[in-house]
């Protein structure tokens, strides 16, 4: 059992930040693979007051793997937006903008994980994605006999490392949840003792029965493989290129394209919208669901699971509402 607990909430003399320390220890000791699924990821922006170092430790693992030429993958799944689409770019949506500012700053903008991998670790821009894949989930269905879509709002707080160690609990990956003296959180770290055969990059290894089965179930659900005869086999090795590139990343890209083709401007956020002005224009785009219902059904049937790409160019040329709110570090990180 691990916690974030402070004197104000737990009567401690000082604080407990064992959740943060467990995350950092597990990341530092990863040999092949890290899977992270979390509601928020705001990290490693010390110049802006965000002091947890989760992203820095991920950067260090990837940088080292690149230096020695080792296959190492990090897959991160977060919500497409920290709130729902209709709150973006409107007066009442400033909290959305602020959280987006912090998350995009942590992952994609100057000084972020991706930026540092390119400019400090000197990984070529088109090769960064060999090491890290940042994804989200989207769904579609029928409402009053009409095709509709919405994002799947991830609320889980989970990390699986090497199919051997699992951390799961209530803590988001931000200062509020991790530093110990702010929000109170609880989690468990599970290290498998019962082992079974697995594979990493085509090589046989021993993996933990629980962590391995949990990770495979999550992957099969994301890829639409639950209940299929070959789903377990397909997701068995999460880092081999024939899965990581040809199944995981290809499915995310293909689903993203299909969703936008069917639903047009309903698929917010999108790489097509780099400013609020472009976002307003993007929302006007008509998808097949409006222009050709029969074709919309046919194309939608090609979507596999829920996995989509996180649009890393979204609002990259837009100044988001953070500088206007000097206390945002306290409330939103």
Short mmCIF file of C-alpha atoms in Angstrom, two decimals:
data_model
loop_
_atom_site.label_atom_id
_atom_site.label_comp_id
_atom_site.label_asym_id
_atom_site.label_seq_id
_atom_site.Cartn_x
_atom_site.Cartn_y
_atom_site.Cartn_z
CA UNK A 1 0.00 0.00 0.00
CA UNK A 2 1.35 3.43 -0.95
CA UNK A 3 0.00 6.89 -0.22
CA UNK A 4 0.14 10.60 -0.68
CA UNK A 5 -0.64 12.03 2.73
CA UNK A 6 0.20 15.23 4.58
CA UNK A 7 0.00 16.66 8.06
CA UNK A 8 -3.25 18.50 7.29
CA UNK A 9 -5.11 15.34 6.24
CA UNK A 10 -3.39 12.47 8.03
CA UNK A 11 -1.95 14.05 11.13
CA UNK A 12 1.54 13.14 10.01
CA UNK A 13 4.65 14.94 11.10
CA UNK A 14 5.66 15.92 7.60
CA UNK A 15 4.35 14.14 4.51
CA UNK A 16 4.27 10.77 2.76
CA UNK A 17 4.91 10.66 -0.99
CA UNK A 18 5.35 6.91 -1.45
CA UNK A 19 3.15 6.89 -4.57
CA UNK A 20 5.53 9.26 -6.34
CA UNK A 21 8.56 7.30 -5.18
CA UNK A 22 6.98 4.03 -6.35
CA UNK A 23 6.31 5.46 -9.82
CA UNK A 24 9.86 6.78 -10.15
CA UNK A 25 11.41 3.54 -8.89
CA UNK A 26 9.34 1.42 -11.30
CA UNK A 27 10.17 3.69 -14.25
CA UNK A 28 13.88 3.72 -13.40
CA UNK A 29 13.96 -0.07 -13.24
CA UNK A 30 12.00 -0.73 -16.43
CA UNK A 31 13.87 -2.94 -18.86
CA UNK A 32 11.59 -3.13 -21.88
CA UNK A 33 8.26 -1.37 -21.63
CA UNK A 34 6.09 1.10 -19.71
CA UNK A 35 2.34 1.49 -20.12
CA UNK A 36 0.70 4.50 -18.47
CA UNK A 37 -3.02 5.22 -18.35
CA UNK A 38 -4.08 8.33 -16.44
CA UNK A 39 -6.68 11.08 -16.28
CA UNK A 40 -4.03 13.83 -16.11
CA UNK A 41 -0.32 14.00 -16.88
CA UNK A 42 1.33 17.24 -15.76
CA UNK A 43 5.00 16.85 -14.88
CA UNK A 44 8.58 18.11 -14.97
CA UNK A 45 8.09 21.83 -15.56
CA UNK A 46 10.20 23.23 -12.70
CA UNK A 47 10.51 26.69 -14.24
CA UNK A 48 6.72 26.93 -14.06
CA UNK A 49 6.36 25.43 -10.59
CA UNK A 50 5.55 21.81 -11.54
CA UNK A 51 8.08 19.79 -9.61
CA UNK A 52 7.17 16.09 -9.83
CA UNK A 53 9.69 14.43 -12.12
CA UNK A 54 7.74 11.56 -13.70
CA UNK A 55 8.28 12.87 -17.24
CA UNK A 56 11.98 13.50 -16.56
CA UNK A 57 12.43 9.88 -15.53
CA UNK A 58 10.60 8.65 -18.64
CA UNK A 59 12.85 10.90 -20.71
CA UNK A 60 15.95 9.43 -19.05
CA UNK A 61 14.88 5.85 -19.81
CA UNK A 62 14.14 6.59 -23.47
CA UNK A 63 17.30 8.66 -23.90
CA UNK A 64 19.43 5.83 -22.48
CA UNK A 65 17.72 3.23 -24.69
CA UNK A 66 18.39 5.35 -27.76
CA UNK A 67 22.02 5.82 -26.77
CA UNK A 68 22.69 2.10 -26.48
CA UNK A 69 20.44 1.10 -29.38
CA UNK A 70 17.94 -0.86 -27.31
CA UNK A 71 14.28 -1.45 -28.13
CA UNK A 72 12.28 0.31 -25.43
CA UNK A 73 8.68 1.46 -25.68
CA UNK A 74 6.54 3.82 -23.62
CA UNK A 75 2.81 3.93 -24.32
CA UNK A 76 0.79 6.68 -22.68
CA UNK A 77 -3.01 6.86 -22.80
CA UNK A 78 -4.78 10.01 -21.58
CA UNK A 79 -8.16 11.59 -22.38
CA UNK A 80 -8.41 13.52 -25.64
CA UNK A 81 -9.54 16.50 -23.57
CA UNK A 82 -9.57 17.13 -19.81
CA UNK A 83 -13.28 17.97 -20.07
CA UNK A 84 -15.89 17.62 -22.79
CA UNK A 85 -15.60 19.12 -26.26
CA UNK A 86 -18.25 21.83 -25.97
CA UNK A 87 -16.30 23.59 -23.20
CA UNK A 88 -13.29 24.39 -25.39
CA UNK A 89 -12.67 27.89 -26.68
CA UNK A 90 -15.66 29.44 -24.91
CA UNK A 91 -15.90 31.81 -21.97
CA UNK A 92 -16.82 29.09 -19.51
CA UNK A 93 -14.03 26.84 -20.73
CA UNK A 94 -11.02 28.52 -19.15
CA UNK A 95 -10.36 25.59 -16.80
CA UNK A 96 -10.19 23.36 -19.88
CA UNK A 97 -7.64 25.69 -21.49
CA UNK A 98 -5.52 25.84 -18.36
CA UNK A 99 -5.35 22.06 -17.95
CA UNK A 100 -4.64 21.67 -21.66
CA UNK A 101 -1.84 24.19 -21.32
CA UNK A 102 -0.18 22.12 -18.59
CA UNK A 103 -0.63 18.77 -20.33
CA UNK A 104 0.56 19.98 -23.73
CA UNK A 105 3.50 21.73 -22.04
CA UNK A 106 4.43 18.47 -20.31
CA UNK A 107 4.24 16.27 -23.40
CA UNK A 108 4.60 18.24 -26.64
CA UNK A 109 5.62 21.88 -26.33
CA UNK A 110 9.01 23.51 -25.72
CA UNK A 111 10.75 21.81 -22.79
CA UNK A 112 8.35 18.85 -22.88
CA UNK A 113 9.04 15.13 -23.14
CA UNK A 114 8.89 15.08 -26.95
CA UNK A 115 10.82 18.34 -27.34
CA UNK A 116 13.64 17.13 -25.08
CA UNK A 117 13.88 13.78 -26.83
CA UNK A 118 14.39 15.60 -30.12
CA UNK A 119 16.57 18.50 -29.01
CA UNK A 120 18.50 17.08 -26.04
CA UNK A 121 18.63 13.33 -26.64
CA UNK A 122 19.09 14.09 -30.36
CA UNK A 123 16.58 11.50 -31.49
CA UNK A 124 15.53 12.35 -35.05
CA UNK A 125 12.02 13.79 -35.10
CA UNK A 126 10.66 10.97 -37.23
CA UNK A 127 12.16 8.36 -34.88
CA UNK A 128 10.82 9.63 -31.54
CA UNK A 129 7.67 7.60 -32.07
CA UNK A 130 9.75 4.43 -32.10
CA UNK A 131 10.08 4.98 -28.35
CA UNK A 132 6.89 6.70 -27.21
CA UNK A 133 3.29 6.53 -28.37
CA UNK A 134 0.75 8.94 -26.86
CA UNK A 135 -2.83 7.88 -27.43
CA UNK A 136 -6.42 8.37 -26.40
CA UNK A 137 -9.76 6.61 -26.82
CA UNK A 138 -12.85 7.50 -28.86
CA UNK A 139 -16.12 5.68 -29.40
CA UNK A 140 -19.11 5.78 -31.70
CA UNK A 141 -22.62 4.40 -31.51
CA UNK A 142 -26.23 5.02 -32.38
CA UNK A 143 -28.56 7.57 -30.79
CA UNK A 144 -32.10 7.69 -32.14
CA UNK A 145 -30.86 5.62 -35.10
CA UNK A 146 -28.17 8.19 -35.91
CA UNK A 147 -24.41 7.67 -35.79
CA UNK A 148 -22.79 9.74 -33.05
CA UNK A 149 -19.31 9.92 -31.54
CA UNK A 150 -17.72 11.10 -28.33
CA UNK A 151 -14.39 10.76 -26.59
CA UNK A 152 -13.93 8.10 -23.94
CA UNK A 153 -12.95 9.94 -20.79
CA UNK A 154 -10.16 7.94 -19.17
CA UNK A 155 -10.41 8.25 -15.41
CA UNK A 156 -8.04 5.43 -14.47
CA UNK A 157 -4.65 5.87 -12.79
CA UNK A 158 -2.50 2.93 -13.80
CA UNK A 159 1.03 1.98 -14.78
CA UNK A 160 2.29 -1.43 -15.92
CA UNK A 161 6.04 -2.01 -16.27
CA UNK A 162 7.56 -4.97 -18.10
CA UNK A 163 4.38 -7.00 -17.45
CA UNK A 164 5.80 -7.53 -13.96
CA UNK A 165 4.84 -4.51 -11.85
CA UNK A 166 1.48 -2.74 -11.69
CA UNK A 167 0.63 0.46 -9.84
CA UNK A 168 -3.06 1.31 -9.59
CA UNK A 169 -4.95 3.68 -7.34
CA UNK A 170 -6.42 7.16 -7.08
CA UNK A 171 -3.39 9.32 -7.93
CA UNK A 172 -3.20 11.40 -11.08
CA UNK A 173 0.25 12.11 -12.50
CA UNK A 174 0.46 15.70 -11.30
CA UNK A 175 1.74 17.60 -8.28
CA UNK A 176 -1.65 17.65 -6.58
CA UNK A 177 -1.72 13.86 -6.34
CA UNK A 178 1.97 13.05 -6.02
CA UNK A 179 3.72 15.52 -3.73
CA UNK A 180 2.15 14.28 -0.53
CA UNK A 181 1.25 17.58 1.11
CA UNK A 182 -1.61 18.45 -1.25
CA UNK A 183 -4.37 15.97 -2.20
CA UNK A 184 -4.58 12.71 -0.27
CA UNK A 185 -4.32 9.60 -2.45
CA UNK A 186 -3.99 5.86 -2.06
CA UNK A 187 -2.68 3.17 -4.41
CA UNK A 188 -1.17 -0.29 -4.46
CA UNK A 189 1.99 -1.51 -6.11
CA UNK A 190 1.71 -5.13 -7.21
CA UNK A 191 4.80 -7.11 -8.11
CA UNK A 192 3.98 -10.52 -9.50
CA UNK A 193 5.43 -13.58 -7.79
CA UNK A 194 3.63 -16.07 -10.04
CA UNK A 195 5.40 -16.00 -13.39
CA UNK A 196 4.55 -17.26 -16.85
CA UNK A 197 6.12 -17.25 -20.29
CA UNK A 198 6.04 -14.04 -22.32
CA UNK A 199 7.95 -12.24 -25.04
CA UNK A 200 9.63 -8.88 -25.48
CA UNK A 201 10.97 -7.96 -28.91
CA UNK A 202 10.62 -11.55 -30.00
CA UNK A 203 12.69 -12.94 -27.15
CA UNK A 204 11.25 -15.29 -24.51
CA UNK A 205 11.07 -13.81 -21.01
CA UNK A 206 9.27 -14.46 -17.75
CA UNK A 207 6.41 -12.09 -16.99
CA UNK A 208 3.99 -11.72 -14.09
CA UNK A 209 0.69 -13.53 -14.45
CA UNK A 210 -1.45 -10.64 -13.16
CA UNK A 211 0.36 -7.73 -14.84
CA UNK A 212 0.66 -9.62 -18.12
CA UNK A 213 -3.02 -10.58 -18.23
CA UNK A 214 -4.18 -7.07 -17.24
CA UNK A 215 -2.06 -5.38 -19.89
CA UNK A 216 -3.20 -7.81 -22.58
CA UNK A 217 -6.85 -7.29 -21.66
CA UNK A 218 -6.47 -3.49 -21.86
CA UNK A 219 -4.73 -3.73 -25.22
CA UNK A 220 -7.30 -6.10 -26.67
CA UNK A 221 -10.13 -3.83 -25.54
CA UNK A 222 -8.42 -0.75 -27.02
CA UNK A 223 -7.81 -2.55 -30.33
CA UNK A 224 -11.21 -4.20 -30.59
CA UNK A 225 -9.78 -7.69 -30.16
CA UNK A 226 -11.74 -8.90 -27.14
CA UNK A 227 -13.51 -12.13 -27.96
CA UNK A 228 -11.42 -12.82 -31.06
CA UNK A 229 -9.58 -16.10 -31.51
CA UNK A 230 -6.16 -14.51 -32.06
CA UNK A 231 -6.37 -11.44 -29.81
CA UNK A 232 -4.16 -12.86 -27.06
CA UNK A 233 -1.49 -13.81 -29.57
CA UNK A 234 -1.55 -10.42 -31.30
CA UNK A 235 -0.97 -8.43 -28.07
CA UNK A 236 1.44 -10.92 -26.48
CA UNK A 237 4.62 -8.96 -27.29
CA UNK A 238 3.99 -5.22 -26.81
CA UNK A 239 7.35 -3.97 -28.08
CA UNK A 240 8.08 -6.04 -31.17
CA UNK A 241 7.79 -3.82 -34.25
CA UNK A 242 5.20 -6.05 -35.89
CA UNK A 243 2.87 -5.19 -33.00
CA UNK A 244 3.97 -1.76 -31.76
CA UNK A 245 4.21 -0.16 -35.20
CA UNK A 246 2.07 -2.36 -37.44
CA UNK A 247 -0.82 -2.98 -35.04
CA UNK A 248 -0.88 -0.45 -32.17
CA UNK A 249 0.27 2.71 -33.92
CA UNK A 250 -1.29 1.78 -37.27
CA UNK A 251 -4.67 1.13 -35.63
CA UNK A 252 -4.51 4.45 -33.76
CA UNK A 253 -3.71 6.34 -36.98
CA UNK A 254 -6.29 4.50 -39.06
CA UNK A 255 -9.05 4.92 -36.48
CA UNK A 256 -8.26 8.63 -36.17
CA UNK A 257 -8.60 9.08 -39.93
CA UNK A 258 -11.80 7.03 -40.10
CA UNK A 259 -13.44 8.92 -37.24
CA UNK A 260 -12.71 12.25 -38.93
CA UNK A 261 -13.95 10.96 -42.28
CA UNK A 262 -17.24 9.83 -40.78
CA UNK A 263 -17.88 12.57 -38.23
CA UNK A 264 -15.90 15.54 -39.61
CA UNK A 265 -15.79 18.49 -37.21
CA UNK A 266 -17.30 16.45 -34.40
CA UNK A 267 -13.87 14.89 -33.79
CA UNK A 268 -12.37 17.46 -31.47
CA UNK A 269 -9.46 17.72 -30.75
CA UNK A 270 -7.68 17.41 -34.09
CA UNK A 271 -4.26 18.13 -35.57
CA UNK A 272 -6.10 20.22 -38.16
CA UNK A 273 -6.87 22.87 -35.53
CA UNK A 274 -3.70 24.68 -34.44
CA UNK A 275 -5.54 27.83 -33.25
CA UNK A 276 -9.02 28.61 -31.95
CA UNK A 277 -9.81 30.20 -35.30
CA UNK A 278 -8.87 26.99 -37.09
CA UNK A 279 -10.83 25.03 -34.47
CA UNK A 280 -13.97 27.01 -35.22
CA UNK A 281 -13.51 26.28 -38.93
CA UNK A 282 -12.78 22.62 -38.28
CA UNK A 283 -16.03 22.25 -36.33
CA UNK A 284 -17.90 23.26 -39.48
CA UNK A 285 -16.52 20.33 -41.49
CA UNK A 286 -19.23 17.97 -42.65
CA UNK A 287 -18.54 14.27 -42.32
CA UNK A 288 -20.13 11.34 -44.11
CA UNK A 289 -22.63 11.05 -41.27
CA UNK A 290 -24.23 14.19 -42.73
CA UNK A 291 -23.39 13.94 -46.43
CA UNK A 292 -23.77 10.22 -47.12
CA UNK A 293 -25.32 8.13 -44.36
CA UNK A 294 -24.93 4.77 -46.11
CA UNK A 295 -21.22 5.33 -46.71
CA UNK A 296 -20.85 6.62 -43.14
CA UNK A 297 -22.11 3.28 -41.79
CA UNK A 298 -19.77 1.38 -44.10
CA UNK A 299 -16.70 3.43 -43.13
CA UNK A 300 -17.56 3.39 -39.42
CA UNK A 301 -17.68 -0.40 -39.53
CA UNK A 302 -13.96 -0.34 -40.38
CA UNK A 303 -13.07 1.29 -37.03
CA UNK A 304 -11.34 -1.22 -34.76
CA UNK A 305 -11.71 -0.73 -31.02
CA UNK A 306 -11.39 2.70 -29.45
CA UNK A 307 -7.72 3.58 -29.92
CA UNK A 308 -6.89 6.92 -31.58
CA UNK A 309 -3.86 9.18 -31.75
CA UNK A 310 -3.51 12.04 -29.33
CA UNK A 311 -3.29 15.07 -31.67
CA UNK A 312 0.10 16.53 -30.71
CA UNK A 313 -0.27 19.55 -33.01
CA UNK A 314 -3.61 20.58 -31.51
CA UNK A 315 -3.64 24.33 -30.66
CA UNK A 316 0.15 24.48 -31.00
CA UNK A 317 -0.07 28.03 -32.38
CA UNK A 318 -2.63 29.21 -29.81
CA UNK A 319 -1.77 30.96 -26.55
CA UNK A 320 -3.84 29.16 -23.95
CA UNK A 321 -5.23 30.72 -20.81
CA UNK A 322 -2.50 30.08 -18.30
CA UNK A 323 -0.54 33.32 -18.08
CA UNK A 324 -3.83 35.07 -17.27
CA UNK A 325 -4.23 32.93 -14.15
CA UNK A 326 -1.13 33.10 -11.93
CA UNK A 327 -2.72 30.75 -9.38
CA UNK A 328 -3.33 28.04 -11.96
CA UNK A 329 -0.25 26.16 -10.77
CA UNK A 330 -1.91 25.72 -7.40
CA UNK A 331 -5.29 24.57 -8.67
CA UNK A 332 -4.61 22.66 -11.89
CA UNK A 333 -1.25 20.90 -11.53
#
